[in-house]
Short mmCIF file of N, CA and C in Angstrom, two decimals:
data_model
loop_
_atom_site.label_atom_id
_atom_site.label_comp_id
_atom_site.label_asym_id
_atom_site.label_seq_id
_atom_site.Cartn_x
_atom_site.Cartn_y
_atom_site.Cartn_z
N UNK A 1 21.42 5.17 18.75
CA UNK A 1 20.46 3.93 19.09
C UNK A 1 20.86 3.00 18.52
N UNK A 2 20.50 1.79 19.58
CA UNK A 2 20.78 0.72 19.71
C UNK A 2 20.08 -0.11 18.28
N UNK A 3 20.59 -1.18 17.73
CA UNK A 3 19.27 -1.96 16.63
C UNK A 3 18.51 -2.28 17.31
N UNK A 4 18.19 -2.69 18.52
CA UNK A 4 17.31 -3.19 18.94
C UNK A 4 16.03 -2.17 18.88
N UNK A 5 16.72 -0.99 19.49
CA UNK A 5 15.33 0.16 19.68
C UNK A 5 15.10 0.73 17.87
N UNK A 6 16.06 0.62 17.34
CA UNK A 6 15.77 0.86 15.63
C UNK A 6 14.60 0.27 15.03
N UNK A 7 14.86 -1.30 15.68
CA UNK A 7 13.75 -2.43 15.03
C UNK A 7 12.61 -2.27 15.86
N UNK A 8 12.54 -1.78 16.73
CA UNK A 8 10.97 -1.63 17.72
C UNK A 8 10.58 0.10 17.12
N UNK A 9 11.17 0.72 16.56
CA UNK A 9 10.53 2.16 16.41
C UNK A 9 9.75 1.72 15.01
N UNK A 10 10.35 0.90 14.04
CA UNK A 10 10.22 0.23 12.65
C UNK A 10 8.90 -0.44 13.05
N UNK A 11 8.97 -1.61 13.68
CA UNK A 11 7.37 -1.93 14.04
C UNK A 11 6.64 -1.37 14.51
N UNK A 12 6.56 -0.30 15.38
CA UNK A 12 5.45 0.54 15.75
C UNK A 12 5.50 1.74 14.45
N UNK A 13 6.02 2.43 13.80
CA UNK A 13 5.80 2.57 12.73
C UNK A 13 4.72 1.83 11.34
N UNK A 14 5.44 0.89 11.42
CA UNK A 14 4.46 0.29 10.27
C UNK A 14 3.70 -0.55 11.01
N UNK A 15 3.15 -0.39 12.12
CA UNK A 15 1.49 -0.43 12.39
C UNK A 15 0.77 0.11 11.92
N UNK A 16 1.00 1.19 11.40
CA UNK A 16 -0.01 1.91 10.55
C UNK A 16 -0.67 1.31 9.11
N UNK A 17 0.23 0.26 8.97
CA UNK A 17 -0.15 -0.43 7.76
C UNK A 17 -0.69 -1.55 8.29
N UNK A 18 0.16 -2.50 8.96
CA UNK A 18 -0.19 -3.84 9.92
C UNK A 18 -1.51 -4.11 10.51
N UNK A 19 -1.76 -2.73 11.19
CA UNK A 19 -3.14 -2.74 12.15
C UNK A 19 -4.30 -2.69 10.95
N UNK A 20 -4.35 -2.45 9.52
CA UNK A 20 -4.92 -2.15 8.69
C UNK A 20 -5.46 -3.82 8.08
N UNK A 21 -4.51 -4.34 7.99
CA UNK A 21 -4.56 -5.46 7.19
C UNK A 21 -5.94 -6.60 7.41
N UNK A 22 -5.57 -6.97 8.63
CA UNK A 22 -7.27 -7.93 9.04
C UNK A 22 -8.27 -7.39 8.76
N UNK A 23 -8.75 -6.21 8.20
CA UNK A 23 -9.93 -5.59 7.99
C UNK A 23 -10.23 -5.49 6.49
N UNK A 24 -8.98 -5.60 5.69
CA UNK A 24 -9.14 -5.51 3.99
C UNK A 24 -9.97 -6.70 3.46
N UNK A 25 -10.70 -6.64 2.80
CA UNK A 25 -11.77 -7.71 2.00
C UNK A 25 -11.02 -7.46 0.33
N UNK A 26 -11.12 -8.49 -0.34
CA UNK A 26 -10.95 -8.29 -1.84
C UNK A 26 -11.46 -7.64 -2.37
N UNK A 27 -12.52 -7.48 -1.91
CA UNK A 27 -13.46 -6.49 -2.74
C UNK A 27 -13.08 -4.99 -3.15
N UNK A 28 -12.16 -4.91 -1.71
CA UNK A 28 -11.50 -3.39 -1.38
C UNK A 28 -10.42 -3.18 -2.02
N UNK A 29 -9.79 -4.44 -2.79
CA UNK A 29 -8.60 -3.77 -3.87
C UNK A 29 -8.95 -3.39 -4.72
N UNK A 30 -9.96 -2.97 -5.73
CA UNK A 30 -10.05 -2.50 -6.86
C UNK A 30 -10.65 -0.69 -6.32
N UNK A 31 -10.88 -0.65 -5.34
CA UNK A 31 -11.52 0.64 -4.52
C UNK A 31 -10.23 1.89 -4.95
N UNK A 32 -10.82 3.08 -5.53
CA UNK A 32 -9.71 4.41 -5.40
C UNK A 32 -10.87 5.56 -4.99
N UNK A 33 -10.37 6.58 -4.51
CA UNK A 33 -10.93 7.86 -4.09
C UNK A 33 -11.36 8.53 -5.52
N UNK A 34 -10.44 8.44 -6.81
CA UNK A 34 -10.64 9.06 -7.65
C UNK A 34 -10.16 8.35 -9.01
N UNK A 35 -10.93 8.49 -9.93
CA UNK A 35 -10.77 7.44 -11.36
C UNK A 35 -9.15 7.39 -11.85
N UNK A 36 -8.48 8.59 -11.20
CA UNK A 36 -7.13 8.51 -11.78
C UNK A 36 -5.89 8.44 -10.59
N UNK A 37 -6.80 7.73 -9.48
CA UNK A 37 -5.81 7.28 -8.32
C UNK A 37 -5.63 5.84 -8.21
N UNK A 38 -4.27 5.46 -6.97
CA UNK A 38 -3.94 4.23 -7.51
C UNK A 38 -5.33 3.28 -6.73
N UNK A 39 -5.22 2.13 -6.75
CA UNK A 39 -5.83 1.38 -6.31
C UNK A 39 -5.65 0.55 -4.70
N UNK A 40 -6.23 0.22 -3.84
CA UNK A 40 -5.90 -0.26 -2.57
C UNK A 40 -5.08 -1.47 -2.97
N UNK A 41 -4.96 -2.14 -3.81
CA UNK A 41 -4.23 -3.27 -4.10
C UNK A 41 -3.24 -2.89 -4.60
N UNK A 42 -2.57 -1.64 -5.70
CA UNK A 42 -1.97 -1.10 -5.94
C UNK A 42 -1.10 -1.00 -4.91
N UNK A 43 -1.70 0.18 -4.02
CA UNK A 43 -0.92 0.57 -2.82
C UNK A 43 -0.16 -0.35 -1.99
N UNK A 44 -0.85 -1.55 -1.79
CA UNK A 44 -0.19 -2.55 -0.98
C UNK A 44 0.62 -3.27 -1.69
N UNK A 45 0.93 -3.59 -2.76
CA UNK A 45 2.08 -4.02 -4.18
C UNK A 45 2.89 -3.02 -3.69
N UNK A 46 2.72 -1.98 -3.90
CA UNK A 46 3.92 -0.49 -3.72
C UNK A 46 4.83 -0.82 -1.96
N UNK A 47 3.90 -0.83 -1.33
CA UNK A 47 4.54 -0.64 -0.09
C UNK A 47 5.41 -1.88 0.23
N UNK A 48 5.20 -3.16 -0.31
CA UNK A 48 5.87 -4.34 -0.05
C UNK A 48 7.42 -4.17 -1.25
N UNK A 49 6.71 -3.82 -2.23
CA UNK A 49 7.95 -3.89 -3.35
C UNK A 49 9.48 -2.64 -2.88
N UNK A 50 8.74 -1.41 -2.02
CA UNK A 50 9.67 -0.73 -2.07
C UNK A 50 10.14 -0.96 -0.53
N UNK A 51 9.65 -1.71 0.46
CA UNK A 51 10.25 -2.37 1.53
C UNK A 51 11.42 -3.28 1.34
N UNK A 52 10.93 -4.31 0.01
CA UNK A 52 11.93 -5.35 0.14
C UNK A 52 13.08 -4.55 -1.05
N UNK A 53 12.90 -3.47 -1.81
CA UNK A 53 13.81 -2.77 -2.36
C UNK A 53 14.83 -2.33 -1.58
N UNK A 54 14.33 -1.81 -0.31
CA UNK A 54 15.57 -1.07 0.82
C UNK A 54 16.28 -1.98 1.47
N UNK A 55 15.62 -3.66 1.81
CA UNK A 55 16.13 -4.57 2.50
C UNK A 55 17.48 -5.06 1.02
N UNK A 56 17.25 -4.88 -0.03
CA UNK A 56 18.04 -5.08 -0.90
C UNK A 56 19.09 -4.12 -1.30
N UNK A 57 18.83 -2.89 -1.48
CA UNK A 57 19.43 -1.91 -1.99
C UNK A 57 20.25 -1.07 -1.16
N UNK A 58 19.71 -0.94 0.27
CA UNK A 58 20.16 -0.29 1.35
C UNK A 58 20.70 -0.94 2.36
N UNK A 59 20.15 -2.28 2.71
CA UNK A 59 20.69 -3.25 3.95
C UNK A 59 21.10 -4.22 3.23
N UNK A 60 21.43 -4.49 1.75
CA UNK A 60 22.13 -5.09 1.29
C UNK A 60 21.75 -6.67 1.80
N UNK A 61 20.63 -6.82 1.46
CA UNK A 61 20.17 -8.46 1.48
C UNK A 61 20.17 -8.79 0.36
N UNK A 62 20.49 -9.92 -0.09
CA UNK A 62 20.27 -10.78 -1.39
C UNK A 62 19.11 -11.20 -1.77
N UNK A 63 18.41 -10.16 -2.80
CA UNK A 63 16.97 -10.58 -2.42
C UNK A 63 16.65 -10.43 -4.29
N UNK A 64 15.41 -11.13 -4.59
CA UNK A 64 15.11 -11.33 -5.88
C UNK A 64 13.94 -10.78 -5.98
N UNK A 65 13.67 -9.48 -6.49
CA UNK A 65 12.11 -8.55 -6.53
C UNK A 65 12.19 -8.34 -7.73
N UNK A 66 11.12 -8.33 -8.66
CA UNK A 66 10.83 -7.56 -9.81
C UNK A 66 9.82 -6.56 -9.25
N UNK A 67 9.81 -5.31 -9.51
CA UNK A 67 8.86 -4.35 -9.12
C UNK A 67 8.12 -4.25 -9.93
N UNK A 68 6.85 -4.02 -9.88
CA UNK A 68 6.01 -3.77 -10.92
C UNK A 68 5.06 -2.35 -10.37
N UNK A 69 5.08 -1.69 -9.55
CA UNK A 69 4.83 -0.73 -9.25
C UNK A 69 5.48 0.86 -9.07
N UNK A 70 6.91 1.07 -9.65
CA UNK A 70 8.19 1.08 -9.78
C UNK A 70 8.48 1.84 -11.01
N UNK A 71 8.85 3.32 -11.20
CA UNK A 71 9.53 3.41 -12.42
C UNK A 71 8.56 3.65 -13.54
N UNK A 72 9.13 4.02 -14.81
CA UNK A 72 8.06 4.89 -15.69
C UNK A 72 7.43 3.79 -16.33
N UNK A 73 7.40 2.83 -16.39
CA UNK A 73 6.37 1.92 -16.99
C UNK A 73 5.11 1.05 -15.86
N UNK A 74 5.36 1.47 -14.69
CA UNK A 74 4.62 1.43 -13.62
C UNK A 74 3.13 1.91 -13.58
N UNK A 75 2.28 1.22 -13.83
CA UNK A 75 0.88 1.45 -14.01
C UNK A 75 -0.46 0.98 -13.43
N UNK A 76 -0.99 1.87 -12.48
CA UNK A 76 -2.37 0.53 -11.93
C UNK A 76 -3.00 0.24 -12.65
N UNK A 77 -3.51 -0.53 -13.47
CA UNK A 77 -4.39 -1.10 -14.19
C UNK A 77 -5.42 -2.18 -13.44
N UNK A 78 -5.68 -2.09 -12.20
CA UNK A 78 -6.29 -3.17 -11.34
C UNK A 78 -6.12 -3.97 -11.20
N UNK A 79 -4.78 -4.59 -11.49
CA UNK A 79 -4.31 -5.87 -11.62
C UNK A 79 -3.81 -6.62 -10.43
N UNK A 80 -3.94 -6.01 -9.29
CA UNK A 80 -3.55 -6.70 -8.21
C UNK A 80 -4.93 -6.67 -7.32
N UNK A 81 -5.42 -7.79 -7.50
CA UNK A 81 -6.64 -8.28 -6.52
C UNK A 81 -6.66 -9.76 -6.15
N UNK A 82 -5.70 -10.01 -5.89
CA UNK A 82 -5.47 -11.39 -5.07
C UNK A 82 -5.21 -10.71 -3.48
N UNK A 83 -5.64 -11.05 -2.52
CA UNK A 83 -5.55 -10.28 -1.53
C UNK A 83 -4.52 -11.52 -0.76
N UNK A 84 -4.49 -12.48 -0.63
CA UNK A 84 -4.03 -13.77 -0.38
C UNK A 84 -2.42 -13.17 -0.76
N UNK A 85 -2.36 -12.77 -2.29
CA UNK A 85 -0.81 -13.04 -2.59
C UNK A 85 -0.15 -11.71 -2.12
N UNK A 86 -1.38 -10.40 -2.23
CA UNK A 86 -0.75 -9.22 -1.45
C UNK A 86 -0.49 -9.02 0.10
N UNK A 87 -1.11 -10.03 0.60
CA UNK A 87 -0.97 -10.29 2.24
C UNK A 87 0.49 -10.99 2.63
N UNK A 88 0.78 -11.91 1.56
CA UNK A 88 2.07 -12.87 1.56
C UNK A 88 3.16 -12.10 1.28
N UNK A 89 2.92 -10.97 0.05
CA UNK A 89 4.53 -9.94 -0.07
C UNK A 89 4.53 -8.99 1.15
N UNK A 90 3.16 -8.88 1.55
CA UNK A 90 3.62 -8.04 3.05
C UNK A 90 3.88 -8.53 3.87
N UNK A 91 3.92 -9.64 4.36
CA UNK A 91 4.58 -10.56 4.97
C UNK A 91 6.22 -10.58 4.79
N UNK A 92 6.25 -11.04 3.68
CA UNK A 92 7.73 -11.19 3.23
C UNK A 92 8.46 -9.96 3.47
N UNK A 93 8.01 -8.80 3.15
CA UNK A 93 8.79 -7.91 3.02
C UNK A 93 9.21 -7.32 4.61
N UNK A 94 8.06 -7.55 5.31
CA UNK A 94 8.49 -7.48 7.01
C UNK A 94 9.36 -8.25 7.37
N UNK A 95 9.24 -9.79 6.94
CA UNK A 95 10.11 -10.41 7.45
C UNK A 95 11.62 -10.17 7.00
N UNK A 96 11.88 -9.82 5.50
CA UNK A 96 13.25 -9.42 5.07
C UNK A 96 13.75 -8.44 5.23
N UNK A 97 13.08 -7.30 5.63
CA UNK A 97 13.04 -6.10 6.02
C UNK A 97 13.86 -6.07 7.37
N UNK A 98 12.87 -6.79 8.30
CA UNK A 98 13.22 -6.80 9.60
C UNK A 98 14.47 -7.82 9.82
N UNK A 99 14.47 -8.48 9.22
CA UNK A 99 16.00 -9.75 9.15
C UNK A 99 17.37 -8.57 8.96
N UNK A 100 17.18 -7.77 7.75
CA UNK A 100 18.04 -6.91 7.29
C UNK A 100 18.56 -5.69 8.11
N UNK A 101 17.13 -5.30 9.29
CA UNK A 101 17.81 -3.95 10.33
C UNK A 101 17.96 -4.68 11.33
N UNK A 102 17.50 -6.01 11.61
CA UNK A 102 18.46 -6.87 12.84
C UNK A 102 19.82 -6.65 12.59
N UNK A 103 20.27 -7.08 10.91
CA UNK A 103 21.72 -7.55 11.21
C UNK A 103 22.54 -5.97 10.99
N UNK A 104 22.29 -4.87 11.35
CA UNK A 104 22.86 -3.89 11.12
C UNK A 104 23.73 -3.54 12.51
N UNK A 105 24.72 -3.40 12.29
CA UNK A 105 25.73 -3.13 13.62
C UNK A 105 25.88 -1.67 13.81
N UNK A 106 26.00 -0.67 12.51
CA UNK A 106 27.00 0.88 12.72
C UNK A 106 25.59 1.44 11.93
N UNK A 107 24.66 2.09 12.60
CA UNK A 107 23.52 2.74 11.97
C UNK A 107 24.27 4.25 11.28
N UNK A 108 25.61 4.58 11.76
CA UNK A 108 26.24 5.84 10.96
C UNK A 108 26.77 5.62 9.63
N UNK A 109 26.62 3.91 9.18
CA UNK A 109 27.76 3.54 7.85
C UNK A 109 26.78 4.59 6.91
N UNK A 110 27.24 4.65 6.22
CA UNK A 110 27.02 5.32 4.79
C UNK A 110 26.07 5.02 3.41
N UNK A 111 25.25 4.84 2.65
CA UNK A 111 24.97 3.81 1.58
C UNK A 111 24.75 5.05 0.66
N UNK A 112 24.74 4.53 -0.59
CA UNK A 112 24.57 5.38 -2.13
C UNK A 112 23.53 4.96 -2.65
N UNK A 113 22.60 5.66 -3.03
CA UNK A 113 21.81 5.20 -3.85
C UNK A 113 21.20 5.61 -4.93
N UNK A 114 20.96 5.60 -6.20
CA UNK A 114 20.65 6.44 -7.33
C UNK A 114 19.08 7.28 -6.74
N UNK A 115 17.80 6.57 -5.70
CA UNK A 115 16.69 7.36 -5.50
C UNK A 115 17.18 8.33 -4.90
N UNK A 116 17.98 8.63 -3.55
CA UNK A 116 17.99 9.47 -2.65
C UNK A 116 19.47 9.79 -2.40
N UNK A 117 20.68 9.60 -3.06
CA UNK A 117 22.28 9.77 -2.92
C UNK A 117 22.73 9.18 -1.65
N UNK A 118 23.57 9.97 -0.84
CA UNK A 118 24.13 9.37 0.10
C UNK A 118 23.80 9.73 1.45
N UNK A 119 23.42 9.02 2.10
CA UNK A 119 22.47 9.00 3.76
C UNK A 119 22.86 7.66 4.68
N UNK A 120 23.21 7.97 5.66
CA UNK A 120 23.49 7.11 7.02
C UNK A 120 22.02 5.99 6.82
N UNK A 121 22.51 4.70 7.57
CA UNK A 121 21.32 3.81 7.32
C UNK A 121 20.26 4.18 8.45
N UNK A 122 20.58 4.89 9.28
CA UNK A 122 19.42 5.46 10.35
C UNK A 122 18.61 6.33 9.50
N UNK A 123 19.30 7.06 8.50
CA UNK A 123 18.27 7.74 7.82
C UNK A 123 17.74 7.03 6.67
N UNK A 124 18.14 6.15 6.45
CA UNK A 124 17.23 5.23 5.67
C UNK A 124 16.01 4.78 6.50
N UNK A 125 16.41 4.29 7.24
CA UNK A 125 15.49 3.47 8.02
C UNK A 125 13.98 4.66 8.39
N UNK A 126 14.64 6.13 8.67
CA UNK A 126 13.77 7.00 8.71
C UNK A 126 12.93 7.32 7.26
N UNK A 127 13.63 6.83 6.56
CA UNK A 127 12.87 7.11 5.19
C UNK A 127 11.85 5.88 4.73
N UNK A 128 11.85 4.63 4.80
CA UNK A 128 11.44 3.78 4.51
C UNK A 128 10.06 3.77 5.77
N UNK A 129 10.57 4.33 6.98
CA UNK A 129 9.31 3.97 7.78
C UNK A 129 8.18 5.17 7.12
N UNK A 130 8.60 6.66 7.13
CA UNK A 130 7.89 7.12 6.60
C UNK A 130 6.84 7.03 5.25
N UNK A 131 7.91 6.60 4.12
CA UNK A 131 7.25 6.13 2.95
C UNK A 131 6.26 5.31 3.50
N UNK A 132 6.02 3.96 4.33
CA UNK A 132 4.98 3.07 4.51
C UNK A 132 4.01 3.71 5.15
N UNK A 133 4.89 4.62 5.98
CA UNK A 133 3.17 5.16 6.99
C UNK A 133 2.41 5.98 5.78
N UNK A 134 2.75 6.89 5.19
CA UNK A 134 2.45 7.85 4.19
C UNK A 134 1.45 6.98 3.40
N UNK A 135 1.96 5.69 2.75
CA UNK A 135 1.40 5.11 1.98
C UNK A 135 -0.02 4.28 2.59
N UNK A 136 0.69 3.91 3.66
CA UNK A 136 -0.65 3.26 4.87
C UNK A 136 -1.95 4.23 4.89
N UNK A 137 -1.58 5.50 5.10
CA UNK A 137 -2.29 6.71 5.40
C UNK A 137 -3.59 6.62 4.20
N UNK A 138 -2.48 6.53 2.68
CA UNK A 138 -3.29 6.82 1.81
C UNK A 138 -4.48 5.30 1.84
N UNK A 139 -3.84 4.34 2.01
CA UNK A 139 -4.60 2.87 1.90
C UNK A 139 -5.81 3.22 2.81
N UNK A 140 -5.63 3.88 3.97
CA UNK A 140 -7.05 3.65 5.02
C UNK A 140 -8.01 4.64 4.25
N UNK A 141 -7.86 5.82 3.78
CA UNK A 141 -8.38 6.48 2.86
C UNK A 141 -9.50 5.88 1.81
N UNK A 142 -8.59 5.37 0.74
CA UNK A 142 -9.06 4.57 -0.39
C UNK A 142 -9.85 3.61 -0.08
N UNK A 143 -9.87 2.55 1.39
CA UNK A 143 -10.30 1.88 1.82
C UNK A 143 -11.87 2.06 2.73
N UNK A 144 -11.67 3.30 3.20
CA UNK A 144 -13.24 4.09 4.02
C UNK A 144 -13.57 4.97 2.91
N UNK A 145 -13.23 5.55 2.27
CA UNK A 145 -14.11 6.50 1.38
C UNK A 145 -13.89 6.14 -0.28
N UNK A 146 -13.30 5.01 -0.63
CA UNK A 146 -13.09 4.80 -2.15
C UNK A 146 -13.98 4.04 -2.84
N UNK A 147 -14.35 3.88 -3.67
CA UNK A 147 -14.80 2.97 -5.03
C UNK A 147 -14.71 2.60 -6.07
N UNK A 148 -15.38 1.24 -6.50
CA UNK A 148 -14.48 0.51 -7.41
C UNK A 148 -15.20 1.55 -9.00
N UNK A 149 -14.08 1.38 -9.50
CA UNK A 149 -14.71 2.34 -11.09
C UNK A 149 -14.74 1.68 -11.88
N UNK A 150 -15.80 1.22 -12.34
CA UNK A 150 -16.36 0.25 -13.19
C UNK A 150 -15.90 0.69 -14.78
N UNK A 151 -15.66 1.76 -14.93
CA UNK A 151 -15.15 2.10 -16.30
C UNK A 151 -13.60 1.88 -16.37
N UNK A 152 -12.69 1.65 -15.69
CA UNK A 152 -11.50 1.35 -15.61
C UNK A 152 -11.16 0.62 -16.71
N UNK A 153 -9.80 1.20 -17.43
CA UNK A 153 -9.44 1.02 -18.31
C UNK A 153 -8.33 -0.42 -18.07
N UNK A 154 -8.33 -1.53 -18.17
CA UNK A 154 -7.45 -2.52 -17.87
C UNK A 154 -6.54 -2.81 -18.82
#
């Protein structure tokens, strides 16, 4: 499959996220479906961080990203409440990962990461597409059914 087709497929898969962005309000960012679940703001930040890390670690784009939603210390404390800042990092992730995808010549080339071992770049693209779509589905449910937990310990 050509790089153009791979990128078109990624854009379509990512539309599960991007189609929601214009309807999200700042008041939605602290919504969660259960007190122990992640907020909408945290999910947006997480999606962007993972896409940026894929651009860096899988597609070898020179990026500086400090992940706040990944790892043993990552905890949702309701800290992601600036909608414009979140939309900006989502856009940055789209731009950086999109450029990285466009630069791939050989989709059968193997990459090795600590997270999922050795896979082809095509397999890695499938992985990031499903990751984004999975969390975009969660985001839709949080926005639709979630409530702000006023007793949240921040």
